[in-house]
XYZ file of N, CA and C in Angstrom:
381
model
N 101.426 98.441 64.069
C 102.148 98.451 65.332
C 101.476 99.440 66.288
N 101.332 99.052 67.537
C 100.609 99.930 68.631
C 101.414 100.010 69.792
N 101.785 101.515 70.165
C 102.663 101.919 71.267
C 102.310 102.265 72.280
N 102.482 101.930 72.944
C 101.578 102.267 74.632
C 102.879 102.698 75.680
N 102.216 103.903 76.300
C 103.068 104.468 77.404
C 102.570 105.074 78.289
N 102.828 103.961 79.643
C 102.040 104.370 80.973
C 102.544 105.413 81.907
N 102.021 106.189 82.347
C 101.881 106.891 83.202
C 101.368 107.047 84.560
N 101.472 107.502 85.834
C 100.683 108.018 86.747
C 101.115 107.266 87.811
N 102.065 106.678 87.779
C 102.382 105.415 89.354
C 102.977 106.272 89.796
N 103.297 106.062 91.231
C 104.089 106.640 92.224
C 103.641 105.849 94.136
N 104.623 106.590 94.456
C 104.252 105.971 95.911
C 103.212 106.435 97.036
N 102.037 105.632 97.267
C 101.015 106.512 97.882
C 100.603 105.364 99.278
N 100.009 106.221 100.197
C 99.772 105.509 101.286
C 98.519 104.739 101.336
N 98.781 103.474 101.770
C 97.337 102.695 101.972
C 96.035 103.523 102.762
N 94.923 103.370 101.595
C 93.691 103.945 101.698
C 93.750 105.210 100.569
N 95.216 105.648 99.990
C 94.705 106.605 99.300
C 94.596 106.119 97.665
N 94.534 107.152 96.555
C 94.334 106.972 95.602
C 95.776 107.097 94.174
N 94.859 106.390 93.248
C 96.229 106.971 92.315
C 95.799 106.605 90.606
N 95.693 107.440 89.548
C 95.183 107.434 88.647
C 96.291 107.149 87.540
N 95.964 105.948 86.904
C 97.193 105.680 85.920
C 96.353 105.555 84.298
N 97.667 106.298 83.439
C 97.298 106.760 82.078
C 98.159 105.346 81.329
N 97.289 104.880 79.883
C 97.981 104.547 78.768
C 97.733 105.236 78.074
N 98.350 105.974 77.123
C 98.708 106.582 75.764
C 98.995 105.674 74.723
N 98.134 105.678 73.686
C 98.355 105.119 72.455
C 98.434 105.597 71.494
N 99.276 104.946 70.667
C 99.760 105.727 69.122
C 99.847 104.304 68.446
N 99.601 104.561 67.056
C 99.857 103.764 66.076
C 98.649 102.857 65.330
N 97.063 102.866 65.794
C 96.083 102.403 66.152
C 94.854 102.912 66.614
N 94.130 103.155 65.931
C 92.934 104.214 66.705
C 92.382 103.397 67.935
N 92.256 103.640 68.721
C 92.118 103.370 70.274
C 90.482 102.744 70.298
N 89.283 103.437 69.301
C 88.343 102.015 69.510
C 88.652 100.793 68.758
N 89.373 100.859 68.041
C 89.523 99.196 67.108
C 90.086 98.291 68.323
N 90.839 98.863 69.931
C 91.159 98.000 70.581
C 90.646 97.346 71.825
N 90.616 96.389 72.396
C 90.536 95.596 73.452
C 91.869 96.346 74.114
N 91.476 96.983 75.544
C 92.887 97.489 76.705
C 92.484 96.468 77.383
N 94.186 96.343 78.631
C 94.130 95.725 79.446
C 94.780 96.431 80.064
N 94.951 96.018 81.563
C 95.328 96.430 83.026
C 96.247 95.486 83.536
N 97.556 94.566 83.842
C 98.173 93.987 84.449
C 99.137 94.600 85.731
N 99.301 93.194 86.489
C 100.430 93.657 87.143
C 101.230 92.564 87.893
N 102.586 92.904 87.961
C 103.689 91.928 88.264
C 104.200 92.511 89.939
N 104.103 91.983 90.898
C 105.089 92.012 91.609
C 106.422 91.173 92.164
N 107.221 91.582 92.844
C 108.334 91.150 93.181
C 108.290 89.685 93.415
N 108.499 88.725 92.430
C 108.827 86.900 92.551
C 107.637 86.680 92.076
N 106.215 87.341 91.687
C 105.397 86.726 90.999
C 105.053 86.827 89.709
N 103.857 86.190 89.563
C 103.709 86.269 88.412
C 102.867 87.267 87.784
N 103.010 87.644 86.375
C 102.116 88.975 86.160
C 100.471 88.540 86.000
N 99.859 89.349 86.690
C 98.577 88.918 87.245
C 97.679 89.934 86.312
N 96.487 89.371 86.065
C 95.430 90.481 85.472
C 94.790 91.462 86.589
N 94.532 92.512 85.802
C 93.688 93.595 87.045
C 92.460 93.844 86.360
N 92.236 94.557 84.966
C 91.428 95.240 84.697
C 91.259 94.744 83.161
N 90.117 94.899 82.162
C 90.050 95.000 80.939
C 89.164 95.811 80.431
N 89.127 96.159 79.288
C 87.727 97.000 78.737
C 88.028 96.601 77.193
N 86.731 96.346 77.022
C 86.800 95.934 75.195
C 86.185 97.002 74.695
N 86.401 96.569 73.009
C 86.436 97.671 72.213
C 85.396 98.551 72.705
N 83.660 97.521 72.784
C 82.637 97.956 72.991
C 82.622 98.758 74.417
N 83.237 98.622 75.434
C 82.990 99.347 76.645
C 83.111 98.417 77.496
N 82.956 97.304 77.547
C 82.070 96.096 78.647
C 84.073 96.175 79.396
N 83.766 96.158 80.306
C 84.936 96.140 81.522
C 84.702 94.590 82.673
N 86.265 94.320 83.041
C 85.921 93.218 83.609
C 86.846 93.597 84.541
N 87.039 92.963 85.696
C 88.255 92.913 86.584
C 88.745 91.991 87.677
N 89.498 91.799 88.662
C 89.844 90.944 89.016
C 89.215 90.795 90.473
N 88.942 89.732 91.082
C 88.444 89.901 92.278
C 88.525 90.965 93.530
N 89.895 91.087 93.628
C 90.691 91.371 94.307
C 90.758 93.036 94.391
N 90.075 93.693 93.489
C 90.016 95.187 92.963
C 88.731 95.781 92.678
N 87.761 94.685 92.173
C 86.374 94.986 92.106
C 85.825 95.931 93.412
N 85.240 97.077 92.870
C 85.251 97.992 94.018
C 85.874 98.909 94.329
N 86.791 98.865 93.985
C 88.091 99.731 94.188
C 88.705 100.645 92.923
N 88.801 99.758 92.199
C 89.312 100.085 90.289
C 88.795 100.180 89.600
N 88.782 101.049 88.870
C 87.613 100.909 87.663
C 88.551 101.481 86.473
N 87.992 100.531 85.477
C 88.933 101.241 84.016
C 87.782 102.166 83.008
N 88.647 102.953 82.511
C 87.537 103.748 81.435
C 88.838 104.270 79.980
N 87.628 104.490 79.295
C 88.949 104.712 78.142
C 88.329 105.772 77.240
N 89.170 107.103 76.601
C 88.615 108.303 76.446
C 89.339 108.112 74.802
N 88.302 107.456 73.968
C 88.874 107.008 72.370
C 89.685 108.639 71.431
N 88.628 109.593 71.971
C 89.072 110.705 71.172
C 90.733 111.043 71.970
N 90.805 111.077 72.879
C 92.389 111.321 73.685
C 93.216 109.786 73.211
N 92.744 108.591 72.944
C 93.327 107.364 72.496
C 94.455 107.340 73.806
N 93.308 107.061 75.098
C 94.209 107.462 76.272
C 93.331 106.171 77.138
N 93.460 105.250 78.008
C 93.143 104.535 78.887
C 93.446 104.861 80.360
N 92.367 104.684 81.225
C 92.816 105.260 82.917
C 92.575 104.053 83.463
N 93.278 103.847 84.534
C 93.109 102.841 85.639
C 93.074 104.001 86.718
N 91.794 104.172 87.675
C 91.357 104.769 88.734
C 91.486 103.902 89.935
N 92.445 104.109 90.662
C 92.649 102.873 91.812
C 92.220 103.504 92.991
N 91.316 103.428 93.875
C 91.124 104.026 95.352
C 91.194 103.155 96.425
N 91.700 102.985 97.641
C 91.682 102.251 98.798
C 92.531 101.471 98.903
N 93.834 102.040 97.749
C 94.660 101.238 97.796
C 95.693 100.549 99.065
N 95.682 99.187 98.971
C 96.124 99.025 99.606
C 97.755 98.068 99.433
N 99.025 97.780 100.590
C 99.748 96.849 100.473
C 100.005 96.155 99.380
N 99.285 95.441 99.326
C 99.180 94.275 98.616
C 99.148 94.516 96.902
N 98.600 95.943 96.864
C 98.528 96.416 95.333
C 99.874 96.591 94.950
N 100.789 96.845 96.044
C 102.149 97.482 94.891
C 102.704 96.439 94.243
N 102.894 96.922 92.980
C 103.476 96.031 91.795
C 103.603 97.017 90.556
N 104.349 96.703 89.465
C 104.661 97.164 88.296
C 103.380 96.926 87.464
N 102.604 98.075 87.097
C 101.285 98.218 86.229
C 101.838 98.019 84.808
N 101.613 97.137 83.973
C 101.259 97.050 82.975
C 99.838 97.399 82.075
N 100.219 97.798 80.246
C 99.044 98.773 79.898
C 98.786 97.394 78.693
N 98.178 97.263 77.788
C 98.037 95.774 77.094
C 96.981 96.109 76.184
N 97.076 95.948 74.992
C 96.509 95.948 73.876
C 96.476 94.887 72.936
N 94.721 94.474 72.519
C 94.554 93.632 71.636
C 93.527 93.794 70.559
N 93.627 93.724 69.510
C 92.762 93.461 68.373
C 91.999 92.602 68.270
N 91.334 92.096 69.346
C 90.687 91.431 69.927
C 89.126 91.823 69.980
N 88.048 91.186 68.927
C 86.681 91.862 69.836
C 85.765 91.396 70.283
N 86.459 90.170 71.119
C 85.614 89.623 71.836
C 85.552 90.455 73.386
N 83.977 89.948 74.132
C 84.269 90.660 75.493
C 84.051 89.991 76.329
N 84.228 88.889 76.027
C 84.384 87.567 77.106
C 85.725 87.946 77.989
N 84.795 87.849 79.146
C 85.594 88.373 80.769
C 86.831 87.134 80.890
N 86.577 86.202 80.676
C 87.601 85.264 80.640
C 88.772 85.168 79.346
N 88.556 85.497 78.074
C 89.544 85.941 76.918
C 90.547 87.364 77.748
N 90.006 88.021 77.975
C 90.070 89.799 77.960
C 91.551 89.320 79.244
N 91.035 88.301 79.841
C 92.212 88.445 81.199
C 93.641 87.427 81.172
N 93.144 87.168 79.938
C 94.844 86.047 79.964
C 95.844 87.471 79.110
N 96.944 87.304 79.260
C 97.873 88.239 78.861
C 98.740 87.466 77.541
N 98.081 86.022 77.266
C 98.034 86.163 75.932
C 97.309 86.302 74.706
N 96.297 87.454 75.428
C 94.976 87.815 73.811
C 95.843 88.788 73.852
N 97.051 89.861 74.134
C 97.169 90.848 74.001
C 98.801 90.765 73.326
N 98.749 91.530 71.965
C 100.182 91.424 71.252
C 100.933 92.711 71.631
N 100.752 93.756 72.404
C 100.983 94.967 72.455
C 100.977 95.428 74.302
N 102.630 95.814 74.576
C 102.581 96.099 75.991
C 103.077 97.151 76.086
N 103.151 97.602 77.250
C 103.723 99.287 77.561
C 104.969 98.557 78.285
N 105.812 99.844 78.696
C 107.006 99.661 79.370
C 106.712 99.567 81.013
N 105.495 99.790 81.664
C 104.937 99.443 83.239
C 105.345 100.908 83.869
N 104.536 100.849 84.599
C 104.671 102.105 85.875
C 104.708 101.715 87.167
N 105.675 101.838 88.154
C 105.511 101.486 89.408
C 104.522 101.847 90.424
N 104.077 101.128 91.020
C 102.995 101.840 92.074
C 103.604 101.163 93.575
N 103.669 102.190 94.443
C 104.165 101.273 95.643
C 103.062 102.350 96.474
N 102.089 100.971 97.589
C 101.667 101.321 98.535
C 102.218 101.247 99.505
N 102.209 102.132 100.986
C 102.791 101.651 101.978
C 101.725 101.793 103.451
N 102.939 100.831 104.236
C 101.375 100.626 105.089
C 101.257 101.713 106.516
């Protein structure tokens, strides 16, 4: 069983920044494939970010540039680094874990390779 608990959302103004944590327990943190999601208000939960076991990171159009994920195995801690945020980003961040080791950019982004979710962190941009 693998427990994930996100951290670091809050409300920040378009163009600035905001650094969000997963914490994992239960699982040593390289055996996993992380992910990055996010849901806003009437939609659907959308992919943002991935990084497999090996390192290889993928992300979503829409953020490329902006986001970057990295993951610190000895802390068994995952960051989502968001800058330039804008509007359109606020939504409930989801953190996503899979035993997964493939690093196919297209596996890594459906939110069903991943058996393991966090409870989400809010992020609200404003304009």
């Amino acid at each position: 069983q693998v427990e994930l608990v996100e951290s670091g959302g809050g409300l920040v103004q378009a163009g600035g920044s905001l650094r969000l944590s997963c914490a994992t327990s239960g699982r040593t943190l390289s055996d996993l494939a992380m992910g990055w999601f996010r849901q806003a208000p009437g939609k659907q939960r959308e992919f943002v970010a991935a990084i497999s076991w090996s390192g290889l990171t993928s992300y979503t159009d829409s953020v490329k540039g902006r986001f970057a994920i990295s993951r610190n195995n000895a802390a068994n801690t995952v960051f989502l680094q968001m800058n330039r945020l804008k509007p359109e980003d606020t939504a409930i961040y989801y953190c996503a874990a899979s035993h997964s080791e493939s690093s196919s950019n297209s596996y890594l982004s459906r939110p069903t390779t991943y058996a393991y979710w966090g409870q989400g962190t809010q992020v609200t941009v404003s304009s």
